[in-house]
């Protein structure tokens, strides 16, 4: 009985692991192939030495960071205010925050273009116009993440405690609320990063050469380097995630250590 | 004019009238308690004083200055909440320091003041701990130190002990009172626990349904309740409904039995009244030893120094009597007894 259960447990675990690793290994094998039975790193070099790789990657990373800053600056105070003062509006705001899911990116682009038609040329010409779209696109994820974070702490009591001690709104937000929803803010930021690093439709339609557009171009034109690029971007994403996890450990570790010294 | 004046406060939430014409004056250095059952408006009144709610009508004045519209962060009032109000991301020390940081105190002065406060609450060893590493009682002490750090004009406490277990509760309330006396800080304390209110307050205001029923020192409220609500809420009270029979002699008729109640003197015969009798003044004797309210003991519970008897009266109704436990040994369940009380120990209120 016990044996049987542990057998099936292992079986499903193995199946799960295979489901994720087989495509990765296959991609890796393909990216290294240089002919029947011969392997080389040359396609990786091709990608890493391609100036367009660096340019598009930097562009997308920059846009992602701008999106993160803007989204958090907009949503942290909003989500906080809704929790604190408009708890009865929470279902409504929840619904509003998922609206971008319903609107396909292509519609969003057309809408944005219509809005921008009257905007000054220098603004339309910069890739920063994409940030406006990305903020909308990532809003549901970030809002949800913040919502969960805010639910986990007694926002009202902490706010009032800080206020009675003389804190103004800025101090309440920066010294009390933000540190207590740090994990939610970080995960919201990470989600934004991965979404922006992978968003193709808007950038393509608006004719900006971002990382996903570059990936798409490589994918259509160079088969082996495309596989290499896939693995590179995969590695970057994982590095970002591990980085965040590590950061969390470091920040949280301080408390654990003091707990041990008790 | 008193130090803190609360004048004609009315506050409604939709249909609910949380406070109705509440007026109070609190003297400098006084320990003043708002006492009442859950939902009577205590927290709402405290929050109005703290500035978290704005009253529909009425005003709050501190040292003669109108503060009704002053935002909470400029009122300089320290507040201690029911529970979980410490900032989880900060150590105990950083929590206490918070108000001083907000005020821009230099680090050295902050450190000195924080050390003083931890000394005061007797928790110096726990300064570096995070809230989740402190017990409930320790958390509340740190919360008290944090509120005191800013040298508040008024200390506000909203049921600060209600989440703790009984033993810590009693110990901590004595500590709060001792600290309050030592610092001479004006304190507004909220509780639903009448024993707690009686034990630590200079004066108590009893609230019911958003209205003040009575204000006075604990002993006065206990011995001389002015309304039926106060009589039944504060302590345990027997209430017998009767009719004044003789206003000169002070006789009240309770279902055919004559009760001698000095407080009934001067009332018109025929007036319907409640007679209030504390359990501790009731005397219980065996049947045959004089006149009184006759009945049968139907419950007996040992409470340490006294034993509480419940007596089912022959006329209907029941009477609670607390008698010294040594004497209670002779009285057992089901026994027929006579209950009496001294004529000057009962209170009376018109119905
Ligand atoms: N923010 C609010 N919204 C609606 N009703 C409220 C609010 N705050 C308090 N009340 C109502 O006002 C009354 C008094 O509440 P409260 O002051 O919290 O009582 P207490 O602290 O004595 O238990 C209650 O009926 C409560 O339901
Ligand atoms: Mg309350």
Coordinates of C-alpha atoms and ligand atoms in Angstrom, one line a residue:
Chain A
X1 CA 0.0 0.0 0.0
X2 CA 2.7 2.5 1.1
X3 CA 4.9 1.2 -1.7
X4 CA 2.2 1.7 -4.2
X5 CA 1.5 5.2 -3.2
X6 CA 5.2 6.2 -3.3
X7 CA 5.5 4.5 -6.7
X8 CA 2.7 6.6 -8.2
X9 CA 4.0 9.7 -6.4
X10 CA 7.4 9.2 -8.0
X11 CA 5.7 8.4 -11.3
X12 CA 3.8 11.7 -11.5
X13 CA 6.7 13.7 -10.3
X14 CA 8.9 12.2 -13.0
X15 CA 6.2 12.9 -15.6
X16 CA 6.1 16.5 -14.5
X17 CA 9.9 16.9 -14.6
X18 CA 10.0 15.3 -18.1
X19 CA 7.2 17.6 -19.3
X20 CA 9.4 20.6 -18.5
X21 CA 12.8 19.3 -19.2
X22 CA 12.4 17.3 -22.5
X23 CA 11.5 20.4 -24.6
X24 CA 14.3 22.3 -23.0
X25 CA 16.9 19.6 -23.5
X26 CA 15.7 19.1 -27.1
X27 CA 16.0 22.8 -27.7
X28 CA 19.5 22.8 -26.2
X29 CA 20.5 19.8 -28.3
X30 CA 19.3 21.5 -31.4
X31 CA 20.9 24.8 -30.6
X32 CA 24.3 23.1 -30.3
X33 CA 24.0 21.0 -33.5
X34 CA 26.4 21.7 -36.2
X35 CA 25.8 18.7 -38.5
X36 CA 25.2 15.0 -38.0
X37 CA 26.9 14.1 -34.7
X38 CA 28.9 17.4 -34.4
X39 CA 28.2 20.1 -31.8
X40 CA 29.4 23.7 -31.5
X41 CA 28.7 26.9 -29.5
X42 CA 28.8 29.0 -32.7
X43 CA 25.0 29.8 -32.7
X44 CA 25.4 31.2 -29.2
X45 CA 28.3 33.4 -30.4
X46 CA 26.2 34.5 -33.3
X47 CA 23.5 35.8 -31.0
X48 CA 25.7 37.3 -28.4
X49 CA 27.8 39.1 -31.0
X50 CA 24.7 40.4 -32.9
X51 CA 24.5 44.1 -32.1
X52 CA 20.7 43.9 -32.6
X53 CA 20.5 41.5 -29.7
X54 CA 22.1 43.9 -27.3
X55 CA 20.2 46.9 -28.6
X56 CA 16.8 45.2 -28.5
X57 CA 17.5 43.6 -25.1
X58 CA 18.5 46.9 -23.6
X59 CA 15.5 48.6 -25.0
X60 CA 13.1 46.0 -23.6
X61 CA 14.8 46.0 -20.2
X62 CA 14.6 49.8 -20.1
X63 CA 10.9 49.7 -21.0
X64 CA 10.3 47.0 -18.4
X65 CA 11.9 49.1 -15.7
X66 CA 10.0 52.2 -16.7
X67 CA 6.8 50.2 -16.7
X68 CA 7.5 48.8 -13.3
X69 CA 8.2 52.2 -11.8
X70 CA 5.1 53.8 -13.4
X71 CA 2.8 50.8 -12.6
X72 CA 3.8 50.7 -9.0
X73 CA 3.7 54.4 -8.5
X74 CA 0.1 54.3 -9.8
X75 CA -1.1 51.1 -8.3
X76 CA 0.4 51.0 -4.8
X77 CA -1.3 54.2 -3.6
X78 CA -4.5 53.2 -5.4
X79 CA -4.7 49.7 -4.0
X80 CA -3.8 51.0 -0.6
X81 CA -6.5 53.7 -0.7
X82 CA -9.2 51.2 -1.9
X83 CA -8.3 48.9 1.0
X84 CA -8.3 51.7 3.5
X85 CA -11.1 53.9 2.5
X86 CA -13.3 52.1 -0.1
X87 CA -13.4 48.5 1.0
X88 CA -17.0 48.2 -0.3
X89 CA -15.7 49.2 -3.8
X90 CA -13.2 46.4 -3.8
X91 CA -15.2 44.0 -6.0
X92 CA -15.7 46.9 -8.5
X93 CA -12.0 47.7 -8.6
X94 CA -11.2 44.0 -8.8
X95 CA -13.4 43.9 -11.9
X96 CA -11.9 47.0 -13.4
X97 CA -8.4 45.7 -12.9
X98 CA -9.1 42.6 -15.0
X99 CA -10.6 44.5 -17.9
X100 CA -7.3 44.6 -19.8
X101 CA -7.5 40.7 -19.9
X102 CA -10.7 41.1 -21.9
X103 CA -9.3 43.6 -24.4
X104 CA -6.9 41.9 -26.9
X105 CA -3.5 43.7 -27.2
X106 CA -4.3 44.6 -30.9
X107 CA -7.4 46.5 -29.9
X108 CA -5.3 48.2 -27.2
X109 CA -2.8 49.3 -29.8
X110 CA -5.4 50.7 -32.2
X111 CA -6.9 52.5 -29.3
X112 CA -3.6 53.9 -28.1
X113 CA -2.7 55.0 -31.7
X114 CA -6.0 56.9 -31.9
X115 CA -5.3 58.6 -28.6
X116 CA -1.8 59.5 -29.6
X117 CA -2.8 60.9 -32.9
X118 CA -2.9 64.4 -31.4
X119 CA 0.2 63.9 -29.3
X120 CA 3.4 65.7 -30.1
X121 CA 5.8 64.0 -32.6
X122 CA 8.7 63.6 -30.2
X123 CA 6.6 61.5 -27.9
X124 CA 5.1 59.3 -30.6
X125 CA 8.5 58.8 -32.0
X126 CA 10.0 57.3 -28.9
X127 CA 9.5 53.7 -27.7
X128 CA 8.3 55.2 -24.4
X129 CA 4.8 55.3 -26.0
X130 CA 4.8 51.6 -25.4
X131 CA 5.1 52.0 -21.7
X132 CA 1.6 53.5 -21.6
X133 CA 0.3 50.3 -23.2
X134 CA 2.4 48.1 -21.0
X135 CA 1.1 49.7 -17.8
X136 CA -2.4 48.8 -18.9
X137 CA -1.4 45.3 -19.9
X138 CA 0.4 44.5 -16.7
X139 CA -2.1 46.2 -14.4
X140 CA -4.2 43.2 -13.7
X141 CA -1.2 41.1 -12.5
X142 CA 0.3 43.9 -10.4
X143 CA -3.0 44.9 -8.9
X144 CA -3.8 41.3 -8.0
X145 CA -0.4 40.8 -6.4
X146 CA -0.7 44.0 -4.4
X147 CA -4.3 43.1 -3.4
X148 CA -3.1 39.8 -1.9
X149 CA -0.2 41.6 -0.1
X150 CA -2.5 44.2 1.4
X151 CA -5.0 41.7 2.5
X152 CA -2.4 39.9 4.6
X153 CA -1.7 43.0 6.9
X154 CA -4.1 45.0 9.0
X155 CA -3.8 48.1 6.8
X156 CA -6.2 50.2 8.8
X157 CA -4.7 49.7 12.3
X158 CA -1.1 50.2 11.0
X159 CA -2.1 53.4 9.2
X160 CA -3.9 54.8 12.2
X161 CA -1.1 53.8 14.6
X162 CA 1.4 55.6 12.3
X163 CA -0.9 58.7 12.0
X164 CA -1.5 59.0 15.7
X165 CA 2.3 59.0 16.1
X166 CA 2.4 62.0 13.8
X167 CA 3.2 60.4 10.4
X168 CA 1.9 62.1 7.2
X169 CA 0.6 60.2 4.2
X170 CA 4.0 60.0 2.6
X171 CA 5.6 58.6 5.7
X172 CA 2.8 56.1 6.3
X173 CA 3.1 54.8 2.8
X174 CA 6.9 54.7 2.6
X175 CA 7.8 53.7 6.1
X176 CA 4.9 51.5 7.1
X177 CA 2.8 50.2 4.3
X178 CA 5.5 49.6 1.6
X179 CA 7.9 47.6 3.8
X180 CA 5.0 45.3 4.8
X181 CA 3.9 44.5 1.3
X182 CA 7.4 44.2 0.0
X183 CA 7.0 40.6 -1.3
X184 CA 3.8 41.6 -3.2
X185 CA 5.6 44.6 -4.7
X186 CA 8.6 42.5 -5.8
X187 CA 6.4 39.8 -7.4
X188 CA 4.4 42.4 -9.1
X189 CA 7.6 43.9 -10.5
X190 CA 8.9 40.5 -11.6
X191 CA 5.6 39.7 -13.4
X192 CA 5.8 43.1 -15.2
X193 CA 9.4 42.3 -16.2
X194 CA 8.5 39.0 -17.8
X195 CA 5.4 40.4 -19.5
X196 CA 7.2 43.3 -21.1
X197 CA 10.2 41.1 -22.1
X198 CA 7.8 38.9 -23.9
X199 CA 5.2 41.3 -25.4
X200 CA 5.3 41.1 -29.2
X201 CA 2.0 42.5 -30.7
X202 CA 2.1 46.1 -29.6
X203 CA 5.8 46.6 -30.3
X204 CA 5.5 45.0 -33.7
X205 CA 2.5 47.0 -34.7
X206 CA 4.0 50.3 -33.5
X207 CA 7.3 49.4 -35.3
X208 CA 9.7 49.3 -32.4
X209 CA 12.5 46.8 -32.4
X210 CA 12.1 45.3 -28.9
X211 CA 13.5 42.0 -27.7
X212 CA 10.4 40.0 -28.6
X213 CA 10.4 41.5 -32.1
X214 CA 14.0 40.6 -32.4
X215 CA 13.3 37.0 -31.2
X216 CA 10.5 36.7 -33.7
X217 CA 12.8 37.9 -36.5
X218 CA 15.5 35.4 -35.6
X219 CA 13.0 32.7 -35.3
X220 CA 11.7 33.2 -38.8
X221 CA 15.2 33.5 -40.4
X222 CA 17.8 31.6 -38.4
X223 CA 16.6 28.2 -37.0
X224 CA 19.6 27.2 -34.9
X225 CA 20.4 30.6 -33.4
X226 CA 16.7 30.9 -32.6
X227 CA 16.9 27.9 -30.4
X228 CA 20.0 29.4 -28.7
X229 CA 18.1 32.7 -28.2
X230 CA 15.2 30.9 -26.6
X231 CA 17.5 29.3 -24.1
X232 CA 19.3 32.6 -23.4
X233 CA 16.1 34.4 -22.7
X234 CA 14.9 31.5 -20.6
X235 CA 18.1 31.7 -18.6
X236 CA 17.7 35.4 -18.1
X237 CA 14.1 35.0 -16.8
X238 CA 15.2 32.3 -14.4
X239 CA 18.1 34.4 -13.2
X240 CA 15.7 37.2 -12.5
X241 CA 13.4 34.9 -10.5
X242 CA 16.3 33.4 -8.6
X243 CA 17.6 36.9 -7.9
X244 CA 14.3 37.9 -6.4
X245 CA 14.0 34.8 -4.4
X246 CA 17.6 35.3 -3.1
X247 CA 16.8 38.9 -2.2
X248 CA 13.7 37.8 -0.3
X249 CA 15.8 35.3 1.6
X250 CA 18.4 38.0 2.4
X251 CA 15.8 40.4 3.6
X252 CA 13.8 37.8 5.5
X253 CA 17.0 36.1 6.8
X254 CA 17.6 39.0 9.2
X255 CA 14.5 38.2 11.1
X256 CA 15.0 34.5 11.1
X257 CA 18.4 35.0 12.6
X258 CA 17.1 37.1 15.4
X259 CA 14.5 34.5 16.0
X260 CA 17.2 32.0 16.5
X261 CA 19.0 34.1 19.0
X262 CA 16.0 34.5 21.2
Chain B
X1 CA -12.9 74.7 31.5
X2 CA -11.5 71.1 31.8
X3 CA -8.4 69.8 30.0
X4 CA -10.3 67.8 27.4
X5 CA -13.9 68.7 26.6
X6 CA -16.2 66.6 24.5
X7 CA -19.4 68.6 23.8
X8 CA -22.7 67.5 22.3
X9 CA -21.2 64.8 20.0
X10 CA -23.5 63.1 17.6
X11 CA -22.3 60.5 15.1
X12 CA -24.3 58.4 12.7
X13 CA -23.3 55.6 10.3
X14 CA -26.2 55.5 7.8
X15 CA -29.2 54.5 10.0
X16 CA -27.2 53.6 13.0
X17 CA -26.8 56.3 15.7
X18 CA -23.4 55.5 17.2
X19 CA -23.3 58.5 19.5
X20 CA -26.1 60.8 20.6
X21 CA -25.4 64.1 22.4
X22 CA -22.4 62.9 24.3
X23 CA -20.8 65.4 26.6
X24 CA -17.8 64.8 28.9
X25 CA -15.1 66.8 30.6
X26 CA -11.8 65.2 31.5
X27 CA -9.4 66.8 33.9
X28 CA -5.6 67.0 33.4
X29 CA -3.9 63.9 34.7
X30 CA -7.2 62.0 35.1
X31 CA -7.7 58.3 34.2
X32 CA -11.1 58.3 32.6
X33 CA -12.8 55.2 31.4
X34 CA -15.6 54.7 28.8
X35 CA -17.5 51.6 29.9
X36 CA -20.3 49.9 28.0
X37 CA -21.3 46.7 26.2
X38 CA -20.1 46.0 22.7
X39 CA -21.6 48.3 20.0
X40 CA -22.5 51.1 22.4
X41 CA -20.2 53.6 20.7
X42 CA -17.0 53.6 22.8
X43 CA -14.6 53.1 20.0
X44 CA -16.4 55.6 17.9
X45 CA -16.0 58.2 20.6
X46 CA -12.3 57.4 21.1
X47 CA -11.7 57.7 17.4
X48 CA -13.4 61.1 17.3
X49 CA -11.1 62.2 20.0
X50 CA -8.1 60.8 18.1
X51 CA -9.3 62.4 14.9
X52 CA -10.0 59.3 12.8
X53 CA -13.7 60.1 12.6
X54 CA -15.4 63.5 12.3
X55 CA -18.6 63.9 14.3
X56 CA -21.9 65.0 12.6
X57 CA -22.3 67.5 15.4
X58 CA -20.5 68.7 18.5
X59 CA -16.9 69.5 19.2
X60 CA -13.8 68.3 20.9
X61 CA -11.6 70.8 22.8
X62 CA -8.2 70.3 24.2
X63 CA -6.7 72.9 26.6
X64 CA -9.4 75.3 25.5
X65 CA -8.6 74.9 21.8
X66 CA -11.1 73.6 19.2
X67 CA -9.5 70.4 17.6
X68 CA -12.6 68.8 16.0
X69 CA -11.2 69.4 12.5
X70 CA -7.5 68.8 13.3
X71 CA -6.1 65.8 11.4
X72 CA -5.0 62.9 13.6
X73 CA -1.3 63.3 12.9
X74 CA -1.3 66.8 14.3
X75 CA -3.2 66.1 17.5
X76 CA -0.3 64.6 19.5
X77 CA -2.4 61.9 21.1
X78 CA -0.9 58.5 21.8
X79 CA -3.1 55.5 20.9
X80 CA -3.0 51.9 22.0
X81 CA -5.2 49.5 19.9
X82 CA -6.8 46.2 20.8
X83 CA -4.0 44.1 19.2
X84 CA -1.7 43.7 16.2
X85 CA -0.9 47.4 15.9
X86 CA 2.9 47.1 16.1
X87 CA 4.7 47.6 12.7
X88 CA 5.6 44.1 11.8
X89 CA 8.7 45.2 9.8
X90 CA 10.3 47.0 12.7
X91 CA 11.9 45.7 15.9
X92 CA 10.3 46.6 19.3
X93 CA 12.9 49.4 19.6
X94 CA 12.2 50.8 16.1
X95 CA 8.5 50.7 16.8
X96 CA 9.0 52.8 20.0
X97 CA 11.3 55.1 18.1
X98 CA 8.8 55.7 15.2
X99 CA 7.1 58.8 16.6
X100 CA 10.4 60.4 17.4
X101 CA 11.8 59.7 13.9
X102 CA 8.7 61.3 12.4
X103 CA 9.4 64.3 14.6
X104 CA 13.0 64.4 13.3
X105 CA 14.7 63.9 16.6
X106 CA 18.5 63.3 16.4
X107 CA 19.6 59.7 16.8
X108 CA 21.3 60.1 20.2
X109 CA 18.3 61.7 21.8
X110 CA 16.0 59.1 20.3
X111 CA 18.2 56.3 21.7
X112 CA 18.1 57.9 25.2
X113 CA 14.3 58.3 25.2
X114 CA 13.8 54.7 23.9
X115 CA 16.0 53.3 26.6
X116 CA 14.0 55.2 29.2
X117 CA 10.7 53.8 27.9
X118 CA 11.9 50.2 27.8
X119 CA 13.0 50.7 31.3
X120 CA 9.5 52.0 32.2
X121 CA 7.7 49.0 30.7
X122 CA 10.4 46.5 32.0
X123 CA 11.2 45.0 28.6
X124 CA 14.7 46.1 28.0
X125 CA 15.8 42.6 27.1
X126 CA 13.3 42.4 24.2
X127 CA 14.3 45.6 22.5
X128 CA 15.7 44.0 19.4
X129 CA 12.9 41.5 18.9
X130 CA 10.3 41.7 16.1
X131 CA 6.6 41.9 17.1
X132 CA 6.0 38.2 16.1
X133 CA 8.7 37.2 18.6
X134 CA 6.8 38.9 21.5
X135 CA 3.9 37.5 23.5
X136 CA 0.6 39.3 23.4
X137 CA 1.2 41.0 26.7
X138 CA 4.7 42.2 25.6
X139 CA 3.3 43.5 22.3
X140 CA 0.8 45.6 24.2
X141 CA 3.5 47.0 26.5
X142 CA 5.6 47.9 23.5
X143 CA 2.5 49.6 22.0
X144 CA 2.1 51.5 25.2
X145 CA 5.8 52.6 25.2
X146 CA 5.4 53.7 21.5
X147 CA 2.4 55.8 22.4
X148 CA 4.1 57.3 25.4
X149 CA 7.3 58.1 23.5
X150 CA 5.8 61.2 21.8
X151 CA 4.8 62.6 25.2
X152 CA 1.2 62.7 24.1
X153 CA -1.3 65.3 25.4
X154 CA -3.8 62.5 25.9
X155 CA -3.2 58.7 26.0
X156 CA -6.0 56.8 24.3
X157 CA -6.5 53.0 24.9
X158 CA -9.1 51.0 23.1
X159 CA -9.6 47.7 24.9
X160 CA -5.9 47.1 25.1
X161 CA -6.2 44.0 27.3
X162 CA -9.2 42.2 25.7
X163 CA -7.0 39.9 23.6
X164 CA -4.9 38.7 26.5
X165 CA -5.5 35.9 29.0
X166 CA -7.1 36.7 32.4
X167 CA -3.9 36.6 34.5
X168 CA -1.9 38.9 32.2
X169 CA -4.9 41.1 31.9
X170 CA -5.1 41.8 35.6
X171 CA -1.3 42.3 35.9
X172 CA -1.0 44.6 32.9
X173 CA -3.9 46.8 33.9
X174 CA -2.2 47.4 37.3
X175 CA 1.0 48.3 35.4
X176 CA -0.8 50.7 33.0
X177 CA -2.4 52.4 36.0
X178 CA 0.9 52.7 37.8
X179 CA 2.7 54.2 34.8
X180 CA -0.2 56.6 34.2
X181 CA 0.0 57.8 37.8
X182 CA 3.8 58.1 37.6
X183 CA 3.7 60.2 34.5
X184 CA 0.5 62.0 35.4
X185 CA -0.7 61.5 31.9
X186 CA -4.4 62.3 31.0
X187 CA -5.8 59.0 29.9
X188 CA -9.0 58.0 28.1
X189 CA -9.5 54.2 28.4
X190 CA -12.2 52.1 26.7
X191 CA -13.4 48.7 28.0
X192 CA -16.5 46.6 28.1
X193 CA -15.2 44.9 31.3
X194 CA -16.8 46.6 34.3
X195 CA -14.4 45.0 36.8
X196 CA -11.5 46.4 34.8
X197 CA -13.1 49.8 34.7
X198 CA -13.7 49.8 38.4
X199 CA -10.2 48.7 39.3
X200 CA -8.2 51.3 37.5
X201 CA -10.2 54.4 36.8
X202 CA -10.5 57.8 38.5
X203 CA -13.9 58.3 36.9
X204 CA -16.1 56.1 34.6
X205 CA -18.7 57.0 32.1
X206 CA -21.2 54.2 31.4
X207 CA -22.5 54.2 27.8
X208 CA -25.4 52.4 26.4
X209 CA -26.7 52.8 22.8
X210 CA -24.6 55.8 22.1
X211 CA -25.8 57.7 25.2
X212 CA -24.1 58.4 28.5
X213 CA -26.0 56.8 31.4
X214 CA -23.9 57.9 34.3
X215 CA -20.5 59.5 35.0
X216 CA -18.7 59.2 38.3
X217 CA -16.0 57.6 40.4
X218 CA -16.2 53.8 40.4
X219 CA -17.5 53.5 44.0
X220 CA -20.3 55.9 43.3
X221 CA -21.3 54.1 40.1
X222 CA -21.3 50.8 41.9
X223 CA -23.1 51.9 45.0
X224 CA -25.5 54.3 43.5
X225 CA -26.5 53.5 40.0
X226 CA -28.7 56.2 38.5
X227 CA -30.4 54.1 35.8
X228 CA -31.6 50.5 35.6
X229 CA -29.0 49.9 32.8
X230 CA -26.1 51.0 35.0
X231 CA -27.5 48.9 37.9
X232 CA -27.6 45.8 35.9
X233 CA -24.4 46.3 33.8
X234 CA -22.0 47.2 36.7
X235 CA -21.5 44.2 38.9
X236 CA -24.2 41.6 39.6
X237 CA -27.5 43.1 40.8
X238 CA -30.8 41.7 41.9
X239 CA -33.8 43.5 40.6
X240 CA -37.2 43.2 42.1
X241 CA -40.2 44.9 40.6
X242 CA -42.7 46.2 43.1
X243 CA -45.0 49.0 44.2
X244 CA -44.4 51.7 46.8
X245 CA -46.8 50.9 49.7
X246 CA -45.9 53.5 52.3
X247 CA -43.7 56.5 51.4
X248 CA -43.1 57.6 55.0
X249 CA -42.0 54.2 56.4
X250 CA -40.2 53.2 53.2
X251 CA -42.2 50.1 52.4
X252 CA -42.4 48.4 49.1
X253 CA -44.8 45.6 48.2
X254 CA -43.2 42.8 46.2
X255 CA -45.8 40.3 45.1
X256 CA -47.5 40.5 48.5
X257 CA -44.4 40.6 50.6
X258 CA -43.4 43.8 52.4
X259 CA -39.8 45.0 51.9
X260 CA -38.3 47.7 54.0
X261 CA -36.3 50.0 51.7
X262 CA -35.1 53.3 53.1
X263 CA -34.6 54.7 49.6
X264 CA -38.3 54.3 49.0
X265 CA -39.1 57.1 51.5
X266 CA -40.7 60.1 50.0
X267 CA -42.1 58.3 47.0
X268 CA -45.8 58.3 46.3
X269 CA -47.7 55.1 47.2
X270 CA -48.7 53.2 44.2
X271 CA -45.5 54.1 42.2
X272 CA -44.1 51.2 40.3
X273 CA -40.4 50.8 41.2
X274 CA -37.4 48.5 40.8
X275 CA -35.6 47.6 44.0
X276 CA -31.9 46.9 43.5
X277 CA -30.0 44.7 45.9
X278 CA -26.3 43.6 45.6
X279 CA -25.8 39.9 46.1
X280 CA -23.2 40.6 48.8
X281 CA -25.7 42.4 51.1
X282 CA -28.2 39.6 51.0
X283 CA -28.4 37.5 54.2
X284 CA -29.7 33.9 54.1
X285 CA -31.2 32.1 57.1
X286 CA -33.0 28.9 57.6
X287 CA -36.7 28.9 57.5
X288 CA -38.2 29.8 60.9
X289 CA -35.6 32.4 61.8
X290 CA -37.7 35.5 61.2
X291 CA -39.4 37.1 58.2
X292 CA -38.2 37.8 54.7
X293 CA -38.3 36.5 51.2
X294 CA -38.9 32.8 51.3
X295 CA -37.5 30.5 48.7
X296 CA -35.5 27.4 47.8
X297 CA -31.8 27.2 47.0
X298 CA -31.5 25.8 43.4
X299 CA -27.9 26.6 42.6
X300 CA -24.7 26.9 44.6
X301 CA -21.3 27.9 43.1
X302 CA -18.1 28.2 45.0
X303 CA -16.2 31.4 44.1
X304 CA -13.4 31.4 46.6
X305 CA -14.0 33.6 49.6
X306 CA -17.8 33.7 48.8
X307 CA -20.3 31.2 47.6
X308 CA -23.0 32.3 45.2
X309 CA -26.5 31.0 46.0
X310 CA -29.4 31.3 43.6
X311 CA -32.7 31.2 45.4
X312 CA -36.1 30.5 43.6
X313 CA -38.6 32.7 45.5
X314 CA -41.9 31.4 46.5
X315 CA -43.6 34.5 45.0
X316 CA -41.8 33.9 41.7
X317 CA -38.5 35.4 40.5
X318 CA -35.1 34.6 41.8
X319 CA -32.5 36.2 44.1
X320 CA -28.7 35.9 44.0
X321 CA -26.9 35.9 47.3
X322 CA -23.1 35.9 47.9
X323 CA -22.3 34.6 51.3
X324 CA -19.0 33.8 53.0
X325 CA -18.0 30.3 52.0
X326 CA -17.5 29.2 55.6
X327 CA -21.2 29.9 56.3
X328 CA -22.4 28.4 53.0
X329 CA -21.4 24.9 54.2
X330 CA -24.6 24.8 56.3
X331 CA -26.8 25.6 53.3
X332 CA -27.3 23.0 50.7
X333 CA -29.1 22.6 47.4
X334 CA -32.9 22.3 47.7
X335 CA -33.0 23.8 51.2
X336 CA -35.9 26.1 52.2
X337 CA -34.4 29.5 53.3
X338 CA -35.3 33.1 54.2
X339 CA -33.5 35.9 52.5
X340 CA -33.3 39.4 53.9
X341 CA -31.3 42.6 53.3
X342 CA -30.5 45.7 55.3
X343 CA -33.1 48.5 54.6
X344 CA -30.3 51.0 53.8
X345 CA -28.4 48.7 51.4
X346 CA -31.0 48.6 48.6
X347 CA -31.4 51.1 45.8
X348 CA -34.6 52.2 44.1
X349 CA -35.6 53.6 40.7
X350 CA -38.9 54.5 39.3
X351 CA -40.0 52.4 36.4
Ligands
LIG1 N1 -17.4 52.6 10.1 C1 -18.6 52.2 10.5 N2 -19.6 52.0 9.6 C2 -20.8 51.6 10.0 N3 -21.2 51.4 11.2 C3 -20.3 51.6 12.2 C4 -18.9 52.0 11.9 N4 -18.2 52.1 13.0 C5 -19.1 51.8 14.0 N5 -20.3 51.5 13.5 C6 -21.5 51.2 14.3 O1 -21.6 52.1 15.4 C7 -22.0 51.5 16.6 C8 -20.9 51.7 17.6 O2 -19.8 51.1 17.3 P1 -18.4 51.1 18.2 O3 -18.1 52.5 18.5 O4 -17.4 50.3 17.5 O5 -18.9 50.3 19.5 P2 -18.0 49.7 20.7 O6 -16.6 50.1 20.5 O7 -18.6 50.3 21.9 O8 -18.2 48.2 20.6 C9 -22.2 50.0 16.3 O9 -23.5 49.8 16.0 C10 -21.4 49.8 15.0 O10 -21.9 48.8 14.2
LIG2 MG1 -14.9 48.9 20.3

